[in-house]
PDB file of C-alpha atoms in Angstrom:
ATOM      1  CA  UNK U   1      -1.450   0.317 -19.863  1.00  0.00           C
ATOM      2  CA  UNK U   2      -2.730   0.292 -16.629  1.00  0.00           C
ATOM      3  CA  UNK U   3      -4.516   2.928 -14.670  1.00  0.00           C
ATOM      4  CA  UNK U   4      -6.379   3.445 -11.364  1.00  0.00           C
ATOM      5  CA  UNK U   5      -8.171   6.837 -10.201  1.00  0.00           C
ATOM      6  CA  UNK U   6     -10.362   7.444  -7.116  1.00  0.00           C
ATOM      7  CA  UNK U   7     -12.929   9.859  -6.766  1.00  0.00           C
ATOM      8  CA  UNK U   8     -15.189  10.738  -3.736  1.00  0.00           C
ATOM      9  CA  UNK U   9     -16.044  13.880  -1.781  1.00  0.00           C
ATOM     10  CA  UNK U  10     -13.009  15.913  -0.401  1.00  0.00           C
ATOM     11  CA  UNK U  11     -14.938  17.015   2.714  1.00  0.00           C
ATOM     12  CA  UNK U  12     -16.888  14.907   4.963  1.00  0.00           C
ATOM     13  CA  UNK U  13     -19.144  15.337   7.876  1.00  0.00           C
ATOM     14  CA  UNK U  14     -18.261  13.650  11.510  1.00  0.00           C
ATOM     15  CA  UNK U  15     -21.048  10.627  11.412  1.00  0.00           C
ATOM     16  CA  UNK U  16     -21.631  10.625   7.570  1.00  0.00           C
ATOM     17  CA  UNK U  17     -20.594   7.675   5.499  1.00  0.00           C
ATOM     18  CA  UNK U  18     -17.783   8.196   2.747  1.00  0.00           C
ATOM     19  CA  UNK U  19     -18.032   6.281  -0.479  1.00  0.00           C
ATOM     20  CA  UNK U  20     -15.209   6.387  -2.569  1.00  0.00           C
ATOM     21  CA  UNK U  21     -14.769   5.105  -6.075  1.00  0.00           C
ATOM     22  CA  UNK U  22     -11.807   3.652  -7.845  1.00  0.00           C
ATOM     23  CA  UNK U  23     -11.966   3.332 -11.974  1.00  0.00           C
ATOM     24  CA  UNK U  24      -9.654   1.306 -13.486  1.00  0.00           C
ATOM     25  CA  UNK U  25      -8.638   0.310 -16.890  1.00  0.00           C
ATOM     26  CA  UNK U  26      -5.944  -2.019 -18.396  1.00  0.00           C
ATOM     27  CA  UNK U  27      -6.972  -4.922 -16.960  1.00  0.00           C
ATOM     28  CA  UNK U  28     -10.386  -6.800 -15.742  1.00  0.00           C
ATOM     29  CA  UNK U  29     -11.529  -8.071 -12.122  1.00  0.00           C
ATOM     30  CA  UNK U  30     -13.082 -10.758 -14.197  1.00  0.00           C
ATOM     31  CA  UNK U  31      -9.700 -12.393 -14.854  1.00  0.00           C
ATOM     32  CA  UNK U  32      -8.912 -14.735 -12.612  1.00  0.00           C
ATOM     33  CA  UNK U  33      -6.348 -13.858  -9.850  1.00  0.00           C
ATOM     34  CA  UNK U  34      -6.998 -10.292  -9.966  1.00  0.00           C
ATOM     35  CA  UNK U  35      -7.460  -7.996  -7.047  1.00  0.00           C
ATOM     36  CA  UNK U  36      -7.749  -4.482  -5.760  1.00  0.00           C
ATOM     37  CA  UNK U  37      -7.223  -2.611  -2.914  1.00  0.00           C
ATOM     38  CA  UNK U  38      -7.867   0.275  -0.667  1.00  0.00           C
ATOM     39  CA  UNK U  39      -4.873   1.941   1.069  1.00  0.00           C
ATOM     40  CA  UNK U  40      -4.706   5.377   2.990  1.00  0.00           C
ATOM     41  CA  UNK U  41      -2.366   7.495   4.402  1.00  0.00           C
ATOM     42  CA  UNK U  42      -3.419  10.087   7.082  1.00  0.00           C
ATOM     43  CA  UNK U  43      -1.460  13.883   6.404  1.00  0.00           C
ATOM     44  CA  UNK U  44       2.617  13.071   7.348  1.00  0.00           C
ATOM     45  CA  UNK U  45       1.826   9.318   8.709  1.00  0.00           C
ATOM     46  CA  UNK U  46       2.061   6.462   7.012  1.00  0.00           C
ATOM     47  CA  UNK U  47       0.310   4.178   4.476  1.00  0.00           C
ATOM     48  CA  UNK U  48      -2.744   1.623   6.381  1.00  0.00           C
ATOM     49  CA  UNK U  49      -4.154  -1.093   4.199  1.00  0.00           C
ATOM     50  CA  UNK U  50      -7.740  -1.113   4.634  1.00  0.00           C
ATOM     51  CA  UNK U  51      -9.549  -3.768   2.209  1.00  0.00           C
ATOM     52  CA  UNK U  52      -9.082  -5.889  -0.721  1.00  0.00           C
ATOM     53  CA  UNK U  53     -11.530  -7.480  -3.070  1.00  0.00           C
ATOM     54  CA  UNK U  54     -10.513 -10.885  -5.335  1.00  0.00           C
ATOM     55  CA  UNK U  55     -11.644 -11.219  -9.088  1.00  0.00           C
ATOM     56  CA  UNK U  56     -13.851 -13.778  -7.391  1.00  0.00           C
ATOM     57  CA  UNK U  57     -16.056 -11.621  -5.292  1.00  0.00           C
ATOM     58  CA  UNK U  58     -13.594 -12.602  -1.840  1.00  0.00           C
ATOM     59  CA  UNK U  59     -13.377  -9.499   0.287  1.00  0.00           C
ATOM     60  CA  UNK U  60     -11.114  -8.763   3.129  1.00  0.00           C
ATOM     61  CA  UNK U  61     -10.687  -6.309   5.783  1.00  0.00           C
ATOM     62  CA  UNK U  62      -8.407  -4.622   8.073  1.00  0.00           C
ATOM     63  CA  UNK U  63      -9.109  -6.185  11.616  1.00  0.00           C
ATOM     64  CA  UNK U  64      -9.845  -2.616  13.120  1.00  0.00           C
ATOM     65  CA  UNK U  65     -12.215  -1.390  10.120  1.00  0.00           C
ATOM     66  CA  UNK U  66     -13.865  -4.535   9.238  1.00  0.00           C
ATOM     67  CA  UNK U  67     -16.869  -3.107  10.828  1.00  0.00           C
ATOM     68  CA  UNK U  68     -17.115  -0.138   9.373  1.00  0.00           C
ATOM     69  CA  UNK U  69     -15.936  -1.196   5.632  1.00  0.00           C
ATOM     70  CA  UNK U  70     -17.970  -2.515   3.033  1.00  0.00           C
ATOM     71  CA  UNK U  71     -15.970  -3.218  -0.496  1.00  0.00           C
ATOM     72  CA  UNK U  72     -17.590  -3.966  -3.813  1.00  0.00           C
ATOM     73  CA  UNK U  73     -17.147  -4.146  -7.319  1.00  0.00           C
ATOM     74  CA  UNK U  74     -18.753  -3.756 -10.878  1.00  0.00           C
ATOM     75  CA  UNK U  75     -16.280  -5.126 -13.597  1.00  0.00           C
ATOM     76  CA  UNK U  76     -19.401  -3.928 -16.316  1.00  0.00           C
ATOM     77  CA  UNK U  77     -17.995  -0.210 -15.167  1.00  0.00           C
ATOM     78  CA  UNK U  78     -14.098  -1.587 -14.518  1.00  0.00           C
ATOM     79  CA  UNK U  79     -15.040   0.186 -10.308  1.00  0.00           C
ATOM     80  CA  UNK U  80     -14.155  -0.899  -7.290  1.00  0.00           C
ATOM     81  CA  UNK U  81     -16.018   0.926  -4.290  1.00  0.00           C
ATOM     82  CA  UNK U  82     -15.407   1.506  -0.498  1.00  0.00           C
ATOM     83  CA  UNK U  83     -17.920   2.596   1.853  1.00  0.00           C
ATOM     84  CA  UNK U  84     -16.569   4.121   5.348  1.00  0.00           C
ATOM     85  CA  UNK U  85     -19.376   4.579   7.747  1.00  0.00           C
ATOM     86  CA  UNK U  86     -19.924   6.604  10.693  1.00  0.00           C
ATOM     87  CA  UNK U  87     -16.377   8.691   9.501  1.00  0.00           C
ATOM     88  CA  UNK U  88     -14.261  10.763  12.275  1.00  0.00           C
ATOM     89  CA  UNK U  89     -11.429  13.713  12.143  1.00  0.00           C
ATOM     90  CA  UNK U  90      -8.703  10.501  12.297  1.00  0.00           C
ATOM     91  CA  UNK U  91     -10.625   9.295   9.402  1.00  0.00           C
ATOM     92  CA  UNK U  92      -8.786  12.293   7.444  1.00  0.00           C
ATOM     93  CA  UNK U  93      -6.188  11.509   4.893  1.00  0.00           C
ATOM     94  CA  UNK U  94      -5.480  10.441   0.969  1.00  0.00           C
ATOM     95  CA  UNK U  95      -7.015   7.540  -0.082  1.00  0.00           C
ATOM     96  CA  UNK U  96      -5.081   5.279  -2.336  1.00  0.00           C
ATOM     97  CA  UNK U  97      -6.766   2.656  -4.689  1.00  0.00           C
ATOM     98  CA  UNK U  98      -4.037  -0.431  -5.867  1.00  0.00           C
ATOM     99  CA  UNK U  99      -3.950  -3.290  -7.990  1.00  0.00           C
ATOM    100  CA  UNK U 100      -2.279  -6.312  -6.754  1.00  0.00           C
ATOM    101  CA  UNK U 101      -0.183  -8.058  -8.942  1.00  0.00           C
ATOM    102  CA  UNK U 102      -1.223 -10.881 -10.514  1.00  0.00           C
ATOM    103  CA  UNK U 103       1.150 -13.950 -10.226  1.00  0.00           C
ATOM    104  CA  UNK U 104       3.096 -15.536  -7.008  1.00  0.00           C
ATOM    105  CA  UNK U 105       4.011 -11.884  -5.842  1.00  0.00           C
ATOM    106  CA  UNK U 106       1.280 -10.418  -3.230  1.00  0.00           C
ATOM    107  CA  UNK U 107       2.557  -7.027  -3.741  1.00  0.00           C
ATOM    108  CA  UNK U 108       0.594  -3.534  -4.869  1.00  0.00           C
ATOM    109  CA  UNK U 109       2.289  -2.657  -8.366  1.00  0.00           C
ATOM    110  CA  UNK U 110      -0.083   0.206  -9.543  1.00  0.00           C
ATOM    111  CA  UNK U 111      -1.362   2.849  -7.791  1.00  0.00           C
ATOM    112  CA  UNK U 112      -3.910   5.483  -8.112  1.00  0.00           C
ATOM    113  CA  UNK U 113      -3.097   9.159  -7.545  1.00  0.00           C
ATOM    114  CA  UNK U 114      -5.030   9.089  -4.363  1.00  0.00           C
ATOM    115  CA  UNK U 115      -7.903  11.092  -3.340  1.00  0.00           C
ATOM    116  CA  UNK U 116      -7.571  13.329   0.158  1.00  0.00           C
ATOM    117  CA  UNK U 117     -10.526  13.743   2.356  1.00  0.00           C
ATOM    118  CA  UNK U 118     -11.302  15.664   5.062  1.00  0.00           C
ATOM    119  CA  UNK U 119     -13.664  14.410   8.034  1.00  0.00           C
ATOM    120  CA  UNK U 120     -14.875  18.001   9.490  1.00  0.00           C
ATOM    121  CA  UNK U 121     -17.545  19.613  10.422  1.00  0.00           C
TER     122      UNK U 121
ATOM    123  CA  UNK L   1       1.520   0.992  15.953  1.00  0.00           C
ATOM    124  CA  UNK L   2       2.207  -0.481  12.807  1.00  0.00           C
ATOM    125  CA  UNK L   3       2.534  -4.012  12.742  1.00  0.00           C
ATOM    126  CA  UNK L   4       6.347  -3.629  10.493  1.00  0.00           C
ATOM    127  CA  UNK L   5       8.998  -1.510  12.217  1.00  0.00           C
ATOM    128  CA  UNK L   6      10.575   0.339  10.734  1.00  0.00           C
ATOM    129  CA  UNK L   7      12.977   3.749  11.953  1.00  0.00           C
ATOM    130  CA  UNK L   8      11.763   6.799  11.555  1.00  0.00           C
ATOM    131  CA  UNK L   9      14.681   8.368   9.824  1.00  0.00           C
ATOM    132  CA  UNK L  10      18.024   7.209   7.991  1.00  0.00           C
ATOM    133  CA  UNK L  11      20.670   9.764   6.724  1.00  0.00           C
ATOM    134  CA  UNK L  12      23.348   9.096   4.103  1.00  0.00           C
ATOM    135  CA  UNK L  13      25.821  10.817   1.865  1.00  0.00           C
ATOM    136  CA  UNK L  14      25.738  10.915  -1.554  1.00  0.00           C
ATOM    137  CA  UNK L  15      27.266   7.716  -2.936  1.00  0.00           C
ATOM    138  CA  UNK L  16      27.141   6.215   0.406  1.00  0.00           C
ATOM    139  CA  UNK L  17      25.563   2.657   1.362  1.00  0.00           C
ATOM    140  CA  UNK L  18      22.266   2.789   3.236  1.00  0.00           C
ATOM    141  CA  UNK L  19      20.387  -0.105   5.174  1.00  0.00           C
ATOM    142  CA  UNK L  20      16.809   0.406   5.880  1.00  0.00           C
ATOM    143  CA  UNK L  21      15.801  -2.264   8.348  1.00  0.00           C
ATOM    144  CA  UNK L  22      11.698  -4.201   8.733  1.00  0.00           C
ATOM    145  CA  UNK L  23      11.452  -5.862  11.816  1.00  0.00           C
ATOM    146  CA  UNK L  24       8.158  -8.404  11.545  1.00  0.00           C
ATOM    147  CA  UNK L  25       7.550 -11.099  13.229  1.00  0.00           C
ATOM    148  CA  UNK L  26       6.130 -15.577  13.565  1.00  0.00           C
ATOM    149  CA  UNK L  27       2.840 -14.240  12.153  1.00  0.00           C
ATOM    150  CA  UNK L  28       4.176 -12.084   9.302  1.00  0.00           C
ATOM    151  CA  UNK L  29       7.449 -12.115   7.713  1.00  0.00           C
ATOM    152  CA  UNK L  30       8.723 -15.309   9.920  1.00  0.00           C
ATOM    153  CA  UNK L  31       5.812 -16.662   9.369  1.00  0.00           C
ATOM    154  CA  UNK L  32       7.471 -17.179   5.380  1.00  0.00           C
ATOM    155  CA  UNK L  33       5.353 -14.409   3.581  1.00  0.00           C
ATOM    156  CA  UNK L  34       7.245 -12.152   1.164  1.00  0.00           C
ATOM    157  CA  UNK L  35       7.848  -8.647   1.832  1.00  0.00           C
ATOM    158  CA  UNK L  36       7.751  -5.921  -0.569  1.00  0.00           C
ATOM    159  CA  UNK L  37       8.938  -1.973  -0.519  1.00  0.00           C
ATOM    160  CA  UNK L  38       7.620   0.774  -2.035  1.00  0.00           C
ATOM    161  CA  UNK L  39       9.889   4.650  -2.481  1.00  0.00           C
ATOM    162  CA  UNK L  40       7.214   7.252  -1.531  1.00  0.00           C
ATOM    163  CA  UNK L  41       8.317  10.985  -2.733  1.00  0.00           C
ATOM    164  CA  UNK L  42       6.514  13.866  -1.342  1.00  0.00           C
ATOM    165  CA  UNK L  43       2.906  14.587  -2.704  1.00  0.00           C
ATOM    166  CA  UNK L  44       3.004  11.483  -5.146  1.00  0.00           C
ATOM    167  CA  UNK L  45       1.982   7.787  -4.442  1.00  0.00           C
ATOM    168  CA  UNK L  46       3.833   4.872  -3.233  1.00  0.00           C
ATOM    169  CA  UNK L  47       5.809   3.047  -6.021  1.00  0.00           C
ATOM    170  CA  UNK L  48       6.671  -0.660  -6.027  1.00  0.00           C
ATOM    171  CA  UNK L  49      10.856  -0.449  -5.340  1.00  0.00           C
ATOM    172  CA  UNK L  50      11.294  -4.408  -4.718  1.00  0.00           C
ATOM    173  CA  UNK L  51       8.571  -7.292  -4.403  1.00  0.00           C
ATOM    174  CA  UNK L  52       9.078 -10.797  -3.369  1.00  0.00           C
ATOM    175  CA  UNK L  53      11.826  -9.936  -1.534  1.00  0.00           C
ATOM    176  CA  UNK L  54      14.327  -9.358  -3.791  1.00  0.00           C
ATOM    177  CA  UNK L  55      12.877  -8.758  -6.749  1.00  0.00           C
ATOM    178  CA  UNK L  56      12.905  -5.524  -8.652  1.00  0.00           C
ATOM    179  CA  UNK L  57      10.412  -4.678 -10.823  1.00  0.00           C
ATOM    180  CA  UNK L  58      11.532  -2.906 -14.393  1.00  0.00           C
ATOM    181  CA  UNK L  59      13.376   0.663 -14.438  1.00  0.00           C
ATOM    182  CA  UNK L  60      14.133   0.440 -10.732  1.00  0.00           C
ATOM    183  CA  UNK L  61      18.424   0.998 -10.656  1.00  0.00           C
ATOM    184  CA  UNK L  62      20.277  -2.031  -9.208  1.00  0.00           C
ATOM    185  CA  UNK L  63      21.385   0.401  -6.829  1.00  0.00           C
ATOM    186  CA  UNK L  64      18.355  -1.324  -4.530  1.00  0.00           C
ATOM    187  CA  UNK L  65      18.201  -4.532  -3.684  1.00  0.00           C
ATOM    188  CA  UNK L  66      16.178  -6.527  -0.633  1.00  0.00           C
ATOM    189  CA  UNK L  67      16.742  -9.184   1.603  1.00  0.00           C
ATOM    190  CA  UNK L  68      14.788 -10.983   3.945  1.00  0.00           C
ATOM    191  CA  UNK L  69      16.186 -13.125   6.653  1.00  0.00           C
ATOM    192  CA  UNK L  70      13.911 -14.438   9.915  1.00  0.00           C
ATOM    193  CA  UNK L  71      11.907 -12.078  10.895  1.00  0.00           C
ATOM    194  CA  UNK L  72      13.379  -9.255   9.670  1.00  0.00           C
ATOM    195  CA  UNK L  73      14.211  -7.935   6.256  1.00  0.00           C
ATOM    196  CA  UNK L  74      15.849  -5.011   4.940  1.00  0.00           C
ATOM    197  CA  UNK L  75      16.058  -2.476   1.595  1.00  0.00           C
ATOM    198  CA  UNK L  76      19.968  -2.021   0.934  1.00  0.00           C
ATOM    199  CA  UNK L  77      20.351   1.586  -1.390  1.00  0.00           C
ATOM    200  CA  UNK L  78      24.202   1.780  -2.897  1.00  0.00           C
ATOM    201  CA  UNK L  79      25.655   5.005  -4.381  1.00  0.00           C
ATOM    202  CA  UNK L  80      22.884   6.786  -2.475  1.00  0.00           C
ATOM    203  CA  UNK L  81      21.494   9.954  -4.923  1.00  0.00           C
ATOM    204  CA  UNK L  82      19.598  13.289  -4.136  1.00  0.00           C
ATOM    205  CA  UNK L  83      16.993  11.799  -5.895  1.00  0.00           C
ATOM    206  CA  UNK L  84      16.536   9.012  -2.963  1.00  0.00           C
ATOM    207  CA  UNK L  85      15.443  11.088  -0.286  1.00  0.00           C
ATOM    208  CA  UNK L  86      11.818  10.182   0.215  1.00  0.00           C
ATOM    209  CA  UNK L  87       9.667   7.479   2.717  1.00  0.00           C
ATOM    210  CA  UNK L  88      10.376   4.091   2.031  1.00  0.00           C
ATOM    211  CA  UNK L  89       7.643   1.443   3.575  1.00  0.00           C
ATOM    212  CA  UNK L  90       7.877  -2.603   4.444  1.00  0.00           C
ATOM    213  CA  UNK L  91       4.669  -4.751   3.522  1.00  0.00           C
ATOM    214  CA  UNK L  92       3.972  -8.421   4.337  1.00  0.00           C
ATOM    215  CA  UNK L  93       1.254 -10.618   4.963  1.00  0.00           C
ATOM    216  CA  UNK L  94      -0.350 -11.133   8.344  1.00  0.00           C
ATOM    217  CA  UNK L  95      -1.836 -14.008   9.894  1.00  0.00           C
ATOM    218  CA  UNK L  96      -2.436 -13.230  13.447  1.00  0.00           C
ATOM    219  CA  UNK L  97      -6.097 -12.100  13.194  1.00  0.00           C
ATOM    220  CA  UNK L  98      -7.330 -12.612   9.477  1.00  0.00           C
ATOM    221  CA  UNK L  99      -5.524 -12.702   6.374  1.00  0.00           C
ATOM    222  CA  UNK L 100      -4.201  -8.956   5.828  1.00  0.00           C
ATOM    223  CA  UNK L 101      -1.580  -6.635   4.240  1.00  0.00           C
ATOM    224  CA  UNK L 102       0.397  -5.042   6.714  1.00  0.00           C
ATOM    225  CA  UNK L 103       2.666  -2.395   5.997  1.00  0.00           C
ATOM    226  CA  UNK L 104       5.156  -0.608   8.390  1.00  0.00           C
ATOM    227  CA  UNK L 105       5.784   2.737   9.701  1.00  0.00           C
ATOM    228  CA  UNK L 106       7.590   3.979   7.218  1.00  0.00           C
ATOM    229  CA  UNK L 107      11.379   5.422   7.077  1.00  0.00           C
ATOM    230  CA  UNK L 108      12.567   8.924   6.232  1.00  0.00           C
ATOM    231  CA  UNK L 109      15.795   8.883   4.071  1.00  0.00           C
ATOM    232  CA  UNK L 110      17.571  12.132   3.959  1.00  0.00           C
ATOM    233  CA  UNK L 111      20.241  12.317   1.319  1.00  0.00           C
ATOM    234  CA  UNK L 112      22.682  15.182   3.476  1.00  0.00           C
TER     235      UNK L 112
END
């Protein structure tokens, strides 16, 4: 059975940096063609993929976060992390972790429950 | 501006025929990449509806299908249900800068 949960602070300072964590189980990021993901969803908008990270230690970005995104994992812990620096109000939403299928099919096909967070001073 | 289209709202009667369109384009869904939707009910997360186009993954009704033609493709719903009013969202693959997930704006279906 497979399962995803994020966790991370639900209130954030303008400036700070947000880490967020997503633990996982069901499944390893050591087996090949394995990936996760990081999607969010600002309140009554809608969903913005934000990174990715392969079984094989690839990483990708969205174009317009890239620079402010850092993505990692430990498969010893079954955690995939996401670091947000230098966070803003617009930063403010839920925070979805996903697994992406493995097989020919490039789609998200579990989700966590999502995590919201608040950029406010 | 989301790189999909998609309307913001679609309204239907019960046991009615919906269409909810995703307009892409060369460096996404014309581009040949497969596009995937995902039902969205208030307060919960996104759930995989179809992938690969017209796939459907276990439990989902055959009431949904997907098709993909171009650059467009669209999430059919037949007999429409109360239960089907939530956000449905597009996702491809984009090319145009790096290789990325895209999803679209999102549409609203109201079951009236």
């Amino acid at each position: 059975q497979v399962t995803l949960r994020e966790s991370g602070p639900a209130l954030v300072k303008p400036t700070q940096t947000l880490t967020l964590t997503c633990i996982f189980s069901g499944f390893s990021l050591n087996t090949s063609g394995m990936s996760v993901g990081w999607i969010r969803q600002p309140p009554g908008k809608a969903l913005e993929w934000l990174a990715l990270i392969d079984w094989d230690d690839d990483k990708y970005y969205s174009t317009s976060l890239e620079t402010r995104l850092t993505i990692s994992k430990d498969t010893s812990k079954n955690q995939v992390v996401l670091t947000m620096t230098n966070v803003d109000p617009v930063d403010t939403g839920t925070y979805y972790c996903a697994r992406i299928a493995p097989g020919d099919y490039d789609h998200f096909d579990y989700w966590g429950q999502g995590t919201l967070v608040t950029v406010s001073s | 501006q989301s790189v999909l289209t998609q309307p913001p709202s679609v309204s239907g009667a019960p046991g009615q025929r919906v269409t909810l369109p995703c307009t892409g384009s060369s460096s996404n869904i014309g581009a040949g990449y497969d596009v995937h939707w995902y039902q969205q009910r208030p307060g919960t997360a996104p759930k995989v509806l179809i992938y690969g186009n017209t796939k459907r993954p276990s439990g989902v009704p055959d009431r949904f299908s997907g098709s993909k033609s171009g650059t467009s493709a669209s999430l059919a719903i037949t007999g429409l249900q109360a239960e089907d009013e939530a956000d449905y969202y597009c996702q491809s693959y984009d090319n145009s800068l790096s290789v990325s997930r895209v999803f679209g704006g999102g549409t609203k279906l109201t079951v009236l």
